[in-house]
Amino acid sequence: MQRKWGSCSRRGHITLNTALCWLPPRLAEYVVVHELAHLRVFNHSKDFKAVLAQHLPDWEARAGELRAYRL
């Protein structure tokens, strides 16, 4: 993976970028939880965001922090 931190296919296959190892653990955790949330809701709708918030109440802050990192 050269452009994404992670992805989830429609078949439920999750792929994670090895560069996650170099991120602060809280941001790597956000990426993993984000992809796992796609197993429940496959889009970025309100339902998806609710799943994220259930598991990572500060997911929006983490997503903002992650934007400062480039692949």
mmCIF file of C-alpha atoms in Angstrom:
data_model
loop_
_atom_site.group_PDB
_atom_site.id
_atom_site.type_symbol
_atom_site.label_atom_id
_atom_site.label_comp_id
_atom_site.label_asym_id
_atom_site.label_seq_id
_atom_site.Cartn_x
_atom_site.Cartn_y
_atom_site.Cartn_z
ATOM 1 C CA MET A 1 0.000 0.000 0.000
ATOM 2 C CA GLN A 2 1.439 3.316 -1.011
ATOM 3 C CA ARG A 3 -1.438 5.747 -0.529
ATOM 4 C CA LYS A 4 -3.618 4.358 2.253
ATOM 5 C CA TRP A 5 -3.085 3.473 5.881
ATOM 6 C CA GLY A 6 -5.589 0.641 5.587
ATOM 7 C CA SER A 7 -8.482 -0.726 3.602
ATOM 8 C CA CYS A 8 -11.379 -3.140 3.919
ATOM 9 C CA SER A 9 -12.765 -4.982 0.914
ATOM 10 C CA ARG A 10 -16.421 -5.802 0.401
ATOM 11 C CA ARG A 11 -15.521 -9.401 1.222
ATOM 12 C CA GLY A 12 -14.231 -8.309 4.610
ATOM 13 C CA HIS A 13 -10.517 -8.542 3.894
ATOM 14 C CA ILE A 14 -8.614 -5.931 5.851
ATOM 15 C CA THR A 15 -5.234 -4.733 4.616
ATOM 16 C CA LEU A 16 -3.013 -2.557 6.783
ATOM 17 C CA ASN A 17 -0.022 -0.541 5.674
ATOM 18 C CA THR A 18 3.234 -1.627 7.339
ATOM 19 C CA ALA A 19 4.008 2.090 7.833
ATOM 20 C CA LEU A 20 1.515 1.970 10.720
ATOM 21 C CA CYS A 21 4.436 0.666 12.787
ATOM 22 C CA TRP A 22 5.997 4.144 12.623
ATOM 23 C CA LEU A 23 2.901 6.028 13.788
ATOM 24 C CA PRO A 24 2.145 6.842 17.408
ATOM 25 C CA PRO A 25 0.216 3.835 18.796
ATOM 26 C CA ARG A 26 -2.988 5.837 19.325
ATOM 27 C CA LEU A 27 -3.086 6.706 15.605
ATOM 28 C CA ALA A 28 -2.340 3.154 14.502
ATOM 29 C CA GLU A 29 -5.149 2.040 16.808
ATOM 30 C CA TYR A 30 -7.495 4.505 15.109
ATOM 31 C CA VAL A 31 -6.662 3.081 11.656
ATOM 32 C CA VAL A 32 -7.246 -0.495 12.838
ATOM 33 C CA VAL A 33 -10.554 0.361 14.539
ATOM 34 C CA HIS A 34 -11.617 2.356 11.464
ATOM 35 C CA GLU A 35 -11.080 -0.659 9.209
ATOM 36 C CA LEU A 36 -12.737 -3.039 11.662
ATOM 37 C CA ALA A 37 -15.747 -0.697 11.813
ATOM 38 C CA HIS A 38 -16.134 -1.220 8.065
ATOM 39 C CA LEU A 39 -16.965 -4.851 8.807
ATOM 40 C CA ARG A 40 -20.142 -3.542 10.470
ATOM 41 C CA VAL A 41 -20.888 -0.565 8.181
ATOM 42 C CA PHE A 42 -19.194 -0.460 4.781
ATOM 43 C CA ASN A 43 -19.443 3.290 4.183
ATOM 44 C CA HIS A 44 -18.682 6.501 6.078
ATOM 45 C CA SER A 45 -22.276 7.256 7.059
ATOM 46 C CA LYS A 46 -23.619 8.397 10.426
ATOM 47 C CA ASP A 47 -23.976 4.737 11.390
ATOM 48 C CA PHE A 48 -20.301 4.151 10.650
ATOM 49 C CA LYS A 49 -19.290 7.182 12.704
ATOM 50 C CA ALA A 50 -21.477 5.933 15.554
ATOM 51 C CA VAL A 51 -19.611 2.608 15.541
ATOM 52 C CA LEU A 52 -16.298 4.493 15.647
ATOM 53 C CA ALA A 53 -17.526 6.704 18.491
ATOM 54 C CA GLN A 54 -18.665 3.651 20.441
ATOM 55 C CA HIS A 55 -15.151 2.206 20.400
ATOM 56 C CA LEU A 56 -13.029 5.382 20.161
ATOM 57 C CA PRO A 57 -14.883 8.392 21.562
ATOM 58 C CA ASP A 58 -12.027 10.662 20.425
ATOM 59 C CA TRP A 59 -11.857 9.262 16.885
ATOM 60 C CA GLU A 60 -12.311 12.690 15.279
ATOM 61 C CA ALA A 61 -9.272 14.104 17.088
ATOM 62 C CA ARG A 62 -7.224 11.062 16.099
ATOM 63 C CA ALA A 63 -8.321 11.351 12.471
ATOM 64 C CA GLY A 64 -7.224 14.993 12.512
ATOM 65 C CA GLU A 65 -3.841 14.053 13.981
ATOM 66 C CA LEU A 66 -3.380 11.350 11.346
ATOM 67 C CA ARG A 67 -3.777 13.909 8.547
ATOM 68 C CA ALA A 68 -0.457 15.446 9.655
ATOM 69 C CA TYR A 69 1.333 12.224 8.657
ATOM 70 C CA ARG A 70 2.067 11.408 5.032
ATOM 71 C CA LEU A 71 2.812 8.089 3.426
#
